[in-house]
Coordinates of C-alpha atoms in Angstrom, one line a residue:
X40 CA 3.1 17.4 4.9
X41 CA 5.7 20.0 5.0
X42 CA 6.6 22.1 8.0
X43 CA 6.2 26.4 8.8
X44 CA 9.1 28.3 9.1
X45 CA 9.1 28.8 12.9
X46 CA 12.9 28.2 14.5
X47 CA 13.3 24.8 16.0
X48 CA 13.7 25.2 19.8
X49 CA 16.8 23.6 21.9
X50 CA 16.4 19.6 22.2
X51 CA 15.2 18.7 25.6
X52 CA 16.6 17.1 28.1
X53 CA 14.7 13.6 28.3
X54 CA 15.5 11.1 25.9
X55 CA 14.3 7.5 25.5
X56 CA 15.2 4.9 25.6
X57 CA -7.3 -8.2 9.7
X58 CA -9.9 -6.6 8.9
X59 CA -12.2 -5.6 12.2
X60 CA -16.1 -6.7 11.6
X61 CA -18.5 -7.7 9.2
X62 CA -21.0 -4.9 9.8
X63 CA -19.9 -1.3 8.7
X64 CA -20.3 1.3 11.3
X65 CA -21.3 4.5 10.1
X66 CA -18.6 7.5 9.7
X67 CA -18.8 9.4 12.9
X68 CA -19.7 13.3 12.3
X69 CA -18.5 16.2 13.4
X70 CA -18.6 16.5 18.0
X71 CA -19.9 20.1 18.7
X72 CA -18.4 19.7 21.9
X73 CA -15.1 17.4 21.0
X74 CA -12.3 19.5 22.2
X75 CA -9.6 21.2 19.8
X76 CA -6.6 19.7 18.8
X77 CA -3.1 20.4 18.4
X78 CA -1.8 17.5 16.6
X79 CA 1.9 16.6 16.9
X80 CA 3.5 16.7 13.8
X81 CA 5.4 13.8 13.4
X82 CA 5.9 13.5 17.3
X83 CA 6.9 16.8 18.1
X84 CA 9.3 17.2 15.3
X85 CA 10.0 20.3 16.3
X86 CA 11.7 19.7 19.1
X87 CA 13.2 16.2 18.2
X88 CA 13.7 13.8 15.5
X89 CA 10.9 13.1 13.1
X90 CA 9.0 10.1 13.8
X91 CA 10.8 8.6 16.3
X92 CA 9.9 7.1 19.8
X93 CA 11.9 10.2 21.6
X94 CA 9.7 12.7 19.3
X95 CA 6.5 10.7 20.7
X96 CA 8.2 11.3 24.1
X97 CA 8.4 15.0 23.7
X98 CA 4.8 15.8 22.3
X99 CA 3.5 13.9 25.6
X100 CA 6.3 15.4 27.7
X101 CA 4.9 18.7 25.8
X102 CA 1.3 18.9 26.6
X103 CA -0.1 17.1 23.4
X104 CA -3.2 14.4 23.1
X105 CA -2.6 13.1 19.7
X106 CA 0.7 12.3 17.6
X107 CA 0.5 12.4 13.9
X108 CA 3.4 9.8 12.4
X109 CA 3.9 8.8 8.8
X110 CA 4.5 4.7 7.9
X111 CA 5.4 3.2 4.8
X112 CA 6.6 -0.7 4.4
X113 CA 10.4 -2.0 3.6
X114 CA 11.2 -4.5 1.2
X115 CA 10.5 -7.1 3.5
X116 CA 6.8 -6.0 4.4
X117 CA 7.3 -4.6 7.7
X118 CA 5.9 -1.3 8.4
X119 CA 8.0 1.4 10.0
X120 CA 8.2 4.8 11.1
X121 CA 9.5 7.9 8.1
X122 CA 8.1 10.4 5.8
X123 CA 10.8 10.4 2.8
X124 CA 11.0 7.7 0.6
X125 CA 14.7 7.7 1.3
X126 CA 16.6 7.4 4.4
X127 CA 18.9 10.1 3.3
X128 CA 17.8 13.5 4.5
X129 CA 16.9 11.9 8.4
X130 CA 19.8 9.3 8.6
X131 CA 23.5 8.4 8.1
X132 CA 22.2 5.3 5.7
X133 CA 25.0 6.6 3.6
X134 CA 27.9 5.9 5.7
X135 CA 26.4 2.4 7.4
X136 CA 25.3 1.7 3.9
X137 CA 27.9 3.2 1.3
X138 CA 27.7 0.7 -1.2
X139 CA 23.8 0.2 -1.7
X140 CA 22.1 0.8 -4.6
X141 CA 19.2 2.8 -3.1
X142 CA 18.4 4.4 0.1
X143 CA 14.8 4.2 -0.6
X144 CA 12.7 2.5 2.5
X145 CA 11.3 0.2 -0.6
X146 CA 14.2 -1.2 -1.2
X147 CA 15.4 -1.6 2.4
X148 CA 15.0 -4.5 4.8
X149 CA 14.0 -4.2 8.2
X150 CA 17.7 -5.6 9.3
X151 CA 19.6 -2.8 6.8
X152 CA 17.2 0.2 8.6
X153 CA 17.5 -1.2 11.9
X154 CA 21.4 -0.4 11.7
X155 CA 20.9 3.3 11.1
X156 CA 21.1 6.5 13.5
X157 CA 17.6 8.6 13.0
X158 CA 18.6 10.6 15.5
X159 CA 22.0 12.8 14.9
X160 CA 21.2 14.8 12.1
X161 CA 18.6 16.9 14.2
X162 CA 20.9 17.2 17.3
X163 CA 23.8 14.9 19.1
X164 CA 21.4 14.4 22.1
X165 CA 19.5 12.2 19.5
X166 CA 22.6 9.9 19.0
X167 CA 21.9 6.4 18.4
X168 CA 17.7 7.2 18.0
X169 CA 16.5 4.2 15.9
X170 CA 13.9 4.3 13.1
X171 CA 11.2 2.5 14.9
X172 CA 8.7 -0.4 13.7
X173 CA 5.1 0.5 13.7
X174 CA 4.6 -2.1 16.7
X175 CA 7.0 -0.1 18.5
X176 CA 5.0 3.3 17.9
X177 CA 1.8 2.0 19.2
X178 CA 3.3 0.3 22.2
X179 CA 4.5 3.4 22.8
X180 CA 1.7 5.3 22.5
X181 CA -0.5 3.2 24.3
X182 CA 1.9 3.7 27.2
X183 CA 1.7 7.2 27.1
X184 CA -2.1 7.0 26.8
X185 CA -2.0 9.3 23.5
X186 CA -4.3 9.3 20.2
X187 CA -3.0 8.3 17.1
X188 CA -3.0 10.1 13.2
X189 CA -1.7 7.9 11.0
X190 CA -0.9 9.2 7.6
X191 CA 0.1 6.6 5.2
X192 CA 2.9 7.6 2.7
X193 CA 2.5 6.6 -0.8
X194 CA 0.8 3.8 -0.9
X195 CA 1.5 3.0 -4.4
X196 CA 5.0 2.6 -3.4
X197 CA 3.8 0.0 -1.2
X198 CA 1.4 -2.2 -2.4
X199 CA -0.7 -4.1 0.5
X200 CA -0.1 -1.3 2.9
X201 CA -3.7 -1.1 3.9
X202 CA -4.2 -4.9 4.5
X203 CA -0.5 -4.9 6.8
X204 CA -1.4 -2.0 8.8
X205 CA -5.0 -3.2 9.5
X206 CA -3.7 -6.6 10.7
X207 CA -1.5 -5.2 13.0
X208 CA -4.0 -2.2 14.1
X209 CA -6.3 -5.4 14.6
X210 CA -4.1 -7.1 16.5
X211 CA -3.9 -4.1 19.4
X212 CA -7.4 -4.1 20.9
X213 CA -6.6 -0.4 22.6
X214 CA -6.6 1.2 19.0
X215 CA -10.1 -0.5 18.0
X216 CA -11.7 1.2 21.2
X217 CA -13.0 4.3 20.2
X218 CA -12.8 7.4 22.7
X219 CA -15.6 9.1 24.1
X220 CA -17.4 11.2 22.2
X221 CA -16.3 14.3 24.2
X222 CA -12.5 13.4 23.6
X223 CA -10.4 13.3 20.7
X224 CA -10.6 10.4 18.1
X225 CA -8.6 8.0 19.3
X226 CA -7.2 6.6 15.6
X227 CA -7.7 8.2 12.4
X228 CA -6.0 7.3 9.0
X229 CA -5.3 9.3 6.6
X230 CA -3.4 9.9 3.3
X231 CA -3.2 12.1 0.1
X232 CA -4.0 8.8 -1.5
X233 CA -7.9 8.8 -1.5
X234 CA -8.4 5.7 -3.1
X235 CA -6.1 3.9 -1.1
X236 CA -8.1 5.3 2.2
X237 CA -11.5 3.9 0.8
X238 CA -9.5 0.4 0.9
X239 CA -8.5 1.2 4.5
X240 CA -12.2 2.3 5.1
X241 CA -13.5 -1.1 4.1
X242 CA -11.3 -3.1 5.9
X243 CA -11.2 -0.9 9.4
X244 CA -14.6 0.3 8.5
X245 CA -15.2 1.5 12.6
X246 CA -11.9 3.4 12.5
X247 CA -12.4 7.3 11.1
X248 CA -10.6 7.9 7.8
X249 CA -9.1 11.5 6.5
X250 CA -8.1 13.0 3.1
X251 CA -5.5 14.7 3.1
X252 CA -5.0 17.6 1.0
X253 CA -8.1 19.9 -0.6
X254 CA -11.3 18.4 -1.2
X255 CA -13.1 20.2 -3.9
X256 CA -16.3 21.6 -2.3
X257 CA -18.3 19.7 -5.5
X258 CA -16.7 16.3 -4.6
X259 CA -17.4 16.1 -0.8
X260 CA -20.4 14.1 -1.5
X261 CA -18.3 11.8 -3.4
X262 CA -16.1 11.0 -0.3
X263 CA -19.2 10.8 1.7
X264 CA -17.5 7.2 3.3
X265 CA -14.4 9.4 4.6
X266 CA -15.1 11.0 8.2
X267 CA -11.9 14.0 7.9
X268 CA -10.6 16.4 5.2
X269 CA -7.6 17.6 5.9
X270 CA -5.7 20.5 3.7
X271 CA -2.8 22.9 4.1
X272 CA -3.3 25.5 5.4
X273 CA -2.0 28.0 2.9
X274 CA -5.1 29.5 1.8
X275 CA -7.5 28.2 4.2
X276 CA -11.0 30.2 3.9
X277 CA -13.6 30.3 6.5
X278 CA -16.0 29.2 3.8
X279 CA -14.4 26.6 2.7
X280 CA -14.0 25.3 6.6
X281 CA -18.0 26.2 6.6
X282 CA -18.4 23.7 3.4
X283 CA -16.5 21.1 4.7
X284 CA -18.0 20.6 8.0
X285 CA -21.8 21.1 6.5
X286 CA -21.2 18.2 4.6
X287 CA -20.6 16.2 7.9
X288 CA -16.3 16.2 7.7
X289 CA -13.8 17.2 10.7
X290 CA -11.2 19.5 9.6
X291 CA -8.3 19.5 10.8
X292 CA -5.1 21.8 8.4
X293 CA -1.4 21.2 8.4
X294 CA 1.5 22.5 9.5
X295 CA 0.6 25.6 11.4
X296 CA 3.9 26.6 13.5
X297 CA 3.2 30.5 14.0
X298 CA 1.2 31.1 17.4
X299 CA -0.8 33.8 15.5
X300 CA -1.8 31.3 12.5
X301 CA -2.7 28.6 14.9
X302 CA -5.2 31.3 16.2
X303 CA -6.3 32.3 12.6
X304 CA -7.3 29.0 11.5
X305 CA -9.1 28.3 15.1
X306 CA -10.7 31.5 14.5
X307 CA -12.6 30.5 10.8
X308 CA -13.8 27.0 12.7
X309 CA -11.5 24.4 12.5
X310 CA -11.4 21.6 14.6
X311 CA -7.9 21.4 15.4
X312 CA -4.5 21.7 13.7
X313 CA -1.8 20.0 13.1
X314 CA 2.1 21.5 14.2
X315 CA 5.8 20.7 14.8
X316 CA 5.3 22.5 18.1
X317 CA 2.7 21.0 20.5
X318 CA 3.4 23.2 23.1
X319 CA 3.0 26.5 20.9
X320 CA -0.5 25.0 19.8
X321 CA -1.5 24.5 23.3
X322 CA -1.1 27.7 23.8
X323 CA -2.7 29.1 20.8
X324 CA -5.4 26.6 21.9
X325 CA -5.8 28.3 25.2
X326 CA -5.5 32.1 23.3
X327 CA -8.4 31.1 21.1
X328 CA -10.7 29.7 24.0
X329 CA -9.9 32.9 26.1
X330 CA -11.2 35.3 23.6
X331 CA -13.9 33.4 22.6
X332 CA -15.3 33.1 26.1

């Protein structure tokens, strides 16, 4: 997912520190009275370092209920915490690092990553922010008491993905407990990689899965396994929000940053959105419930 164009604010002040059942549940539909969402976009990357424990800080700090965070697996199988499929743009892999061949999270190990600063390039209060393990992630949401998008990032880059982040969703009985239905989904998965998410969907069959990107309107029936579809928002049309939710999907665009956008796509009947700035989409939350009541 790529960011809007809205000015990154000044860093804050705080800064930190297998396959479930035999029986398939049914995809959940569409909660006429589950709240909107303003998802934070890889924590709230807009106001610290992407994917990182101190951006989950801030989106809690900042108001939001669920944390959007992108995982992909090193060479050594463990799942961790970035969006690129190199270390380059978000760390200074190149100066612990200078004489590797590739700074691709592929072809890293745990132990090479572990050794990098994720947090300086986006400001010096960030000094010495680690790229953190998926374990770490969820521990840390749990703590906080937030909900979880998980977007998996190329899975074809990492083959297995699906069965290593099922074992260790497994493993944490808090993320197989769903929500009410009045609240927010507690997990969702989701990727651009359809086929990969029907793989996730058979082995975490209870947990609600997404596609990300446009749906064709004739091809929702053929996703009919998937509970989310989630596009850009560029070019969002009420009637295509309309089409997606009459065939039984949440939807749910990305990355809305301008206040007055936010509103827009609340206004042709989405169920949420997803932005760098929790704290602006609260607001825009709160704009859009006003007028409407």
């Amino acid at each position: 997912m790529t960011a809007g164009g809205a000015p990154a604010l000044a860093a804050p002040s705080f800064h930190p520190s297998g396959p479930v059942g035999a029986v398939r549940v049914s995809a959940e539909q569409p909660s006429p009275e589950r709240p909107l969402v303003a998802v934070a976009h890889r924590g709230a990357s807009g106001h610290a370092p992407e994917n990182t424990l101190a951006a989950i800080d801030a989106a809690d700090e900042l108001g939001a209920v669920t944390v959007e965070i992108d995982v992909q697996l090193t060479a050594d199988g463990e799942p961790v915490l970035m969006h690129d499929a190199s270390l380059e743009r978000t760390t200074d892999i190149e100066e612990v690092h200078p004489d590797l061949d590739s700074y691709d999270i592929a072809d890293l190990t745990l132990e090479q990553i572990e050794a990098v600063d994720a947090g300086s390039w986006f400001d010096p209060a960030f000094e010495g922010e680690p790229v953190p393990t998926f374990e770490e992630a969820l521990d840390r949401l749990e703590s906080l008491d937030l909900n979880l998008f998980l977007e998996v990032k190329d899975p074809e880059s990492h083959p297995g993905i699906e069965e290593v982040l099922a074992e260790e969703l497994t493993s944490h009985s808090y993320w197989m407990r769903k929500n009410p239905p009045r609240e927010p989904n507690r997990l969702m998965i989701q990727s651009f990689d359809w086929d990969s998410m029907e793989t996730s969907e058979d082995l975490l069959p209870s947990v609600p899965h997404g596609l990300l990107g446009e749906v064709p309107v004739d091809e929702l029936d053929d996703h009919d396994w998937a509970d989310m579809v989630n596009p850009n928002h560029t070019g969002l049309t009420a009637d295509y929000v309309s089409s997606v939710q009459e065939a039984g999907f949440e939807i749910m665009p990305y990355t809305v940053n301008e206040q007055d956008r936010m509103v827009e796509v609340l206004e042709m009947g989405t169920d949420g959105f997803v932005t760098d700035f929790p704290d602006i989409g609260q607001d825009a939350v709160a704009e859009f419930e006003g007028a409407r009541w």
